[in-house]
Amino acid sequence: MIQGYEVKLETFEGPLDLLLHLINQYEIDIYDIPVAQITQQYMDYIHTMQYLELNVASEYLVMASTLLAIKSQMLLPKQEFEEDDMDEAYMDDPREELMQRLIEYRKYKEAAEALKEKEAAEQQVYTRSPVVFEFKDVPIENTNTGNVSVFDMINALKKMMQRNQWKEPQDTVIQRADIPIEKRMEEVLQQVINSKDGVLFHALFPVPTKSYIVTTFVAILELMKNRQVYAMQEQHFEELYVYKMEE
């Protein structure tokens, strides 16, 4: 069994990333966050991450506590305010601080992405030597890592378990020994290579035991981190496919 696997991908940076992912996924107005809904979805992700034995950083749990506290405050009876007190009432909105943090973080993310795109574009600009007139075919490195984040993968796994009623898959008495992560990576990679049209994410989990599910999920993450496979999804909530990274 894999203990405390730490996920460290570009798309998996912290609780604010998860909240922004949920806001985009469910098309939520960031200026009017439905706290009960976002808290439930957030906790579902945390529970799935814990089930997968991923190393859930303490900051995720702190955010969970923050959301639950805001939810509790939102449930308190609302006071009636005079017109002159409306601005003060707005400032007392328990969601205000979280909303501002999300807005600032989204600006930071967008700026970082813009710089990343600019850097990638500049890398495609080549200057020709004024003396040596030689032209060679320069292969362009494939940078396609898909449009799927780890959060999308966790959601796909959660849906698969619910669809197959695997809410708590149990290891059966008669089962094969735990598969080493390296061996499962080889199996997944070979399955993806053999399919030109990509492999459905849920097709990579034929055995409904916890050890197999966790090992397979981590194997896919490792293959993505090693840039051997990537995942794609047409739209939110649609089927997720895994493809071989082109060389």
Short mmCIF file of C-alpha atoms in Angstrom, two decimals:
data_model
loop_
_atom_site.label_atom_id
_atom_site.label_comp_id
_atom_site.label_asym_id
_atom_site.label_seq_id
_atom_site.Cartn_x
_atom_site.Cartn_y
_atom_site.Cartn_z
CA MET A 1 0.00 0.00 0.00
CA ILE A 2 1.20 3.49 -0.82
CA GLN A 3 1.53 5.70 2.23
CA GLY A 4 1.38 9.49 2.11
CA TYR A 5 2.01 9.93 -1.62
CA GLU A 6 2.68 13.60 -2.25
CA VAL A 7 1.11 15.07 -5.36
CA LYS A 8 3.22 17.86 -6.80
CA LEU A 9 2.01 18.93 -10.23
CA GLU A 10 1.73 22.42 -11.70
CA THR A 11 -2.05 22.23 -11.50
CA PHE A 12 -2.14 21.12 -7.88
CA GLU A 13 -0.81 23.90 -5.69
CA GLY A 14 -3.13 24.42 -2.75
CA PRO A 15 -6.65 24.91 -1.41
CA LEU A 16 -7.22 28.15 -3.34
CA ASP A 17 -6.53 26.23 -6.55
CA LEU A 18 -9.15 23.69 -5.56
CA LEU A 19 -11.71 26.40 -4.76
CA LEU A 20 -11.06 28.17 -8.08
CA HIS A 21 -11.39 24.83 -9.84
CA LEU A 22 -14.80 24.28 -8.23
CA ILE A 23 -15.91 27.83 -9.04
CA ASN A 24 -15.00 27.33 -12.71
CA GLN A 25 -16.39 23.83 -12.87
CA TYR A 26 -19.79 24.76 -11.47
CA GLU A 27 -19.81 28.24 -13.08
CA ILE A 28 -20.16 29.94 -9.72
CA ASP A 29 -20.17 33.72 -9.37
CA ILE A 30 -17.03 34.46 -7.37
CA TYR A 31 -18.75 37.57 -5.96
CA ASP A 32 -21.67 35.54 -4.60
CA ILE A 33 -20.29 32.17 -3.51
CA PRO A 34 -22.92 29.62 -2.39
CA VAL A 35 -21.03 28.53 0.72
CA ALA A 36 -23.06 25.40 1.46
CA GLN A 37 -22.53 24.05 -2.07
CA ILE A 38 -18.84 24.92 -2.31
CA THR A 39 -18.16 23.49 1.16
CA GLN A 40 -19.83 20.17 0.29
CA GLN A 41 -17.90 19.87 -2.98
CA TYR A 42 -14.64 20.83 -1.27
CA MET A 43 -15.13 18.24 1.48
CA ASP A 44 -15.95 15.58 -1.12
CA TYR A 45 -12.57 16.21 -2.74
CA ILE A 46 -10.76 16.11 0.60
CA HIS A 47 -12.40 12.80 1.51
CA THR A 48 -11.48 11.30 -1.88
CA MET A 49 -7.89 12.51 -1.51
CA GLN A 50 -7.71 10.95 1.94
CA TYR A 51 -9.18 7.71 0.62
CA LEU A 52 -6.46 7.66 -2.04
CA GLU A 53 -3.93 8.14 0.77
CA LEU A 54 -2.58 11.28 -0.86
CA ASN A 55 -0.59 13.49 1.45
CA VAL A 56 -3.23 16.14 2.17
CA ALA A 57 -1.34 19.21 3.38
CA SER A 58 -2.53 20.88 6.56
CA GLU A 59 -3.48 24.01 4.59
CA TYR A 60 -6.28 22.03 2.92
CA LEU A 61 -7.68 21.14 6.33
CA VAL A 62 -7.35 24.75 7.50
CA MET A 63 -9.39 25.87 4.50
CA ALA A 64 -11.96 23.17 5.26
CA SER A 65 -12.31 24.60 8.77
CA THR A 66 -12.62 28.10 7.33
CA LEU A 67 -15.40 27.04 4.97
CA LEU A 68 -17.29 25.28 7.74
CA ALA A 69 -16.97 28.37 9.95
CA ILE A 70 -18.29 30.62 7.16
CA LYS A 71 -21.12 28.17 6.53
CA SER A 72 -22.07 28.29 10.21
CA GLN A 73 -22.05 32.09 10.23
CA MET A 74 -24.23 32.18 7.11
CA LEU A 75 -26.81 30.04 8.91
CA LEU A 76 -27.17 32.52 11.77
CA PRO A 77 -30.34 34.68 11.78
CA LYS A 78 -29.82 37.80 9.69
CA GLN A 79 -30.33 41.14 11.35
CA GLU A 80 -32.36 43.86 9.73
CA PHE A 81 -30.31 46.96 8.98
CA GLU A 82 -31.25 50.54 8.37
CA GLU A 83 -30.37 51.93 4.96
CA ASP A 84 -27.40 53.81 6.40
CA ASP A 85 -26.03 50.57 7.84
CA MET A 86 -26.17 48.57 4.59
CA ASP A 87 -22.51 49.23 3.72
CA GLU A 88 -21.44 48.01 7.14
CA ALA A 89 -23.66 44.96 6.77
CA TYR A 90 -22.00 44.16 3.44
CA MET A 91 -18.58 44.44 5.01
CA ASP A 92 -19.72 41.98 7.67
CA ASP A 93 -20.46 39.35 5.03
CA PRO A 94 -18.50 36.30 6.32
CA ARG A 95 -17.61 35.44 2.71
CA GLU A 96 -15.88 38.77 2.08
CA GLU A 97 -12.34 37.83 3.14
CA LEU A 98 -12.41 34.53 1.26
CA MET A 99 -13.80 36.25 -1.84
CA GLN A 100 -10.98 38.82 -1.81
CA ARG A 101 -8.36 36.08 -1.38
CA LEU A 102 -9.78 34.18 -4.34
CA ILE A 103 -9.93 37.27 -6.55
CA GLU A 104 -6.32 38.19 -5.75
CA TYR A 105 -5.15 34.61 -6.26
CA ARG A 106 -6.96 34.38 -9.59
CA LYS A 107 -5.20 37.57 -10.75
CA TYR A 108 -1.88 36.05 -9.70
CA LYS A 109 -2.64 32.83 -11.57
CA GLU A 110 -3.66 34.70 -14.72
CA ALA A 111 -0.51 36.84 -14.60
CA ALA A 112 1.68 33.78 -14.08
CA GLU A 113 0.00 32.02 -17.00
CA ALA A 114 0.49 35.07 -19.23
CA LEU A 115 4.19 35.17 -18.37
CA LYS A 116 4.46 31.45 -19.05
CA GLU A 117 2.87 31.86 -22.49
CA LYS A 118 5.15 34.81 -23.26
CA GLU A 119 8.20 32.78 -22.28
CA ALA A 120 7.07 29.88 -24.47
CA ALA A 121 6.55 32.25 -27.41
CA GLU A 122 9.99 33.81 -26.95
CA GLN A 123 11.58 30.36 -26.98
CA GLN A 124 10.24 29.91 -30.51
CA VAL A 125 12.12 33.03 -31.73
CA TYR A 126 15.51 32.19 -33.19
CA THR A 127 18.18 34.61 -34.45
CA ARG A 128 20.28 33.64 -37.42
CA SER A 129 24.03 33.86 -37.20
CA PRO A 130 25.43 36.59 -39.49
CA VAL A 131 28.32 34.33 -40.53
CA VAL A 132 27.15 30.74 -40.57
CA PHE A 133 24.26 30.12 -42.96
CA GLU A 134 23.19 26.65 -41.91
CA PHE A 135 19.58 25.59 -41.46
CA LYS A 136 18.66 22.44 -39.61
CA ASP A 137 15.35 20.88 -38.76
CA VAL A 138 14.93 21.65 -35.09
CA PRO A 139 12.36 19.41 -33.39
CA ILE A 140 9.86 21.32 -31.29
CA GLU A 141 9.37 19.78 -27.90
CA ASN A 142 5.82 18.60 -27.31
CA THR A 143 4.49 20.59 -24.40
CA ASN A 144 0.93 19.26 -24.51
CA THR A 145 0.07 17.97 -21.07
CA GLY A 146 -3.67 17.98 -21.64
CA ASN A 147 -6.39 20.17 -20.24
CA VAL A 148 -7.06 18.05 -17.16
CA SER A 149 -5.95 18.90 -13.64
CA VAL A 150 -5.49 16.51 -10.76
CA PHE A 151 -8.78 17.84 -9.41
CA ASP A 152 -10.54 16.68 -12.59
CA MET A 153 -8.97 13.25 -12.17
CA ILE A 154 -10.05 13.03 -8.53
CA ASN A 155 -13.57 14.00 -9.58
CA ALA A 156 -13.56 11.37 -12.36
CA LEU A 157 -12.44 8.72 -9.89
CA LYS A 158 -15.09 9.77 -7.38
CA LYS A 159 -17.81 9.55 -10.07
CA MET A 160 -16.52 6.14 -11.19
CA MET A 161 -16.69 4.80 -7.65
CA GLN A 162 -20.21 6.17 -7.18
CA ARG A 163 -21.37 4.84 -10.54
CA ASN A 164 -20.07 1.37 -9.72
CA GLN A 165 -21.19 1.66 -6.10
CA TRP A 166 -17.58 1.46 -4.92
CA LYS A 167 -18.03 4.02 -2.19
CA GLU A 168 -15.82 1.90 0.05
CA PRO A 169 -14.10 -0.74 -2.10
CA GLN A 170 -12.89 -3.53 0.11
CA ASP A 171 -9.96 -5.79 -0.55
CA THR A 172 -11.35 -9.29 -0.92
CA VAL A 173 -9.94 -12.21 1.02
CA ILE A 174 -8.62 -13.84 -2.15
CA GLN A 175 -6.58 -11.29 -4.07
CA ARG A 176 -3.22 -10.88 -5.64
CA ALA A 177 -0.46 -9.18 -3.70
CA ASP A 178 -0.09 -5.43 -3.89
CA ILE A 179 1.35 -4.41 -7.25
CA PRO A 180 4.53 -2.31 -7.14
CA ILE A 181 3.91 1.20 -8.43
CA GLU A 182 6.59 0.78 -11.13
CA LYS A 183 4.91 -2.34 -12.51
CA ARG A 184 1.50 -0.68 -12.57
CA MET A 185 3.03 2.28 -14.42
CA GLU A 186 4.33 -0.11 -17.08
CA GLU A 187 0.92 -1.75 -17.41
CA VAL A 188 -0.94 1.55 -17.71
CA LEU A 189 1.56 2.94 -20.21
CA GLN A 190 1.33 -0.18 -22.37
CA GLN A 191 -2.48 -0.04 -22.31
CA VAL A 192 -2.38 3.59 -23.42
CA ILE A 193 0.21 2.88 -26.14
CA ASN A 194 -1.98 0.09 -27.54
CA SER A 195 -4.91 2.49 -27.97
CA LYS A 196 -4.52 5.13 -30.68
CA ASP A 197 -7.76 6.83 -29.65
CA GLY A 198 -6.84 7.07 -25.98
CA VAL A 199 -8.06 5.03 -23.04
CA LEU A 200 -11.10 5.90 -20.95
CA PHE A 201 -9.95 6.84 -17.47
CA HIS A 202 -12.28 4.37 -15.76
CA ALA A 203 -11.04 1.56 -18.03
CA LEU A 204 -7.71 1.75 -16.22
CA PHE A 205 -9.37 0.54 -13.00
CA PRO A 206 -10.65 -3.00 -13.75
CA VAL A 207 -10.10 -4.30 -10.21
CA PRO A 208 -12.39 -2.80 -7.52
CA THR A 209 -10.04 -3.09 -4.57
CA LYS A 210 -8.67 -0.16 -2.63
CA SER A 211 -5.03 -1.16 -3.07
CA TYR A 212 -5.47 -1.51 -6.84
CA ILE A 213 -7.37 1.78 -7.19
CA VAL A 214 -4.81 3.74 -5.17
CA THR A 215 -1.84 2.17 -6.96
CA THR A 216 -3.36 2.80 -10.38
CA PHE A 217 -4.22 6.41 -9.61
CA VAL A 218 -0.71 7.14 -8.36
CA ALA A 219 0.74 5.34 -11.40
CA ILE A 220 -1.20 7.67 -13.71
CA LEU A 221 -0.01 10.73 -11.78
CA GLU A 222 3.60 9.56 -12.04
CA LEU A 223 3.26 8.96 -15.80
CA MET A 224 1.83 12.46 -16.21
CA LYS A 225 4.62 13.95 -14.12
CA ASN A 226 7.17 12.09 -16.25
CA ARG A 227 5.44 13.43 -19.39
CA GLN A 228 4.71 9.95 -20.70
CA VAL A 229 0.93 10.37 -20.82
CA TYR A 230 -1.56 13.22 -20.69
CA ALA A 231 -5.29 13.46 -20.06
CA MET A 232 -8.03 15.30 -21.95
CA GLN A 233 -11.65 16.14 -21.28
CA GLU A 234 -13.95 17.88 -23.78
CA GLN A 235 -16.02 19.63 -21.11
CA HIS A 236 -16.50 19.51 -17.36
CA PHE A 237 -18.22 16.33 -16.14
CA GLU A 238 -17.63 14.51 -19.46
CA GLU A 239 -15.56 11.36 -19.91
CA LEU A 240 -11.84 11.70 -19.33
CA TYR A 241 -9.35 10.07 -21.72
CA VAL A 242 -5.67 9.26 -21.22
CA TYR A 243 -3.27 9.47 -24.19
CA LYS A 244 0.36 8.66 -24.90
CA MET A 245 2.54 11.75 -24.99
CA GLU A 246 3.94 12.15 -28.48
CA GLU A 247 7.70 12.27 -28.80
#
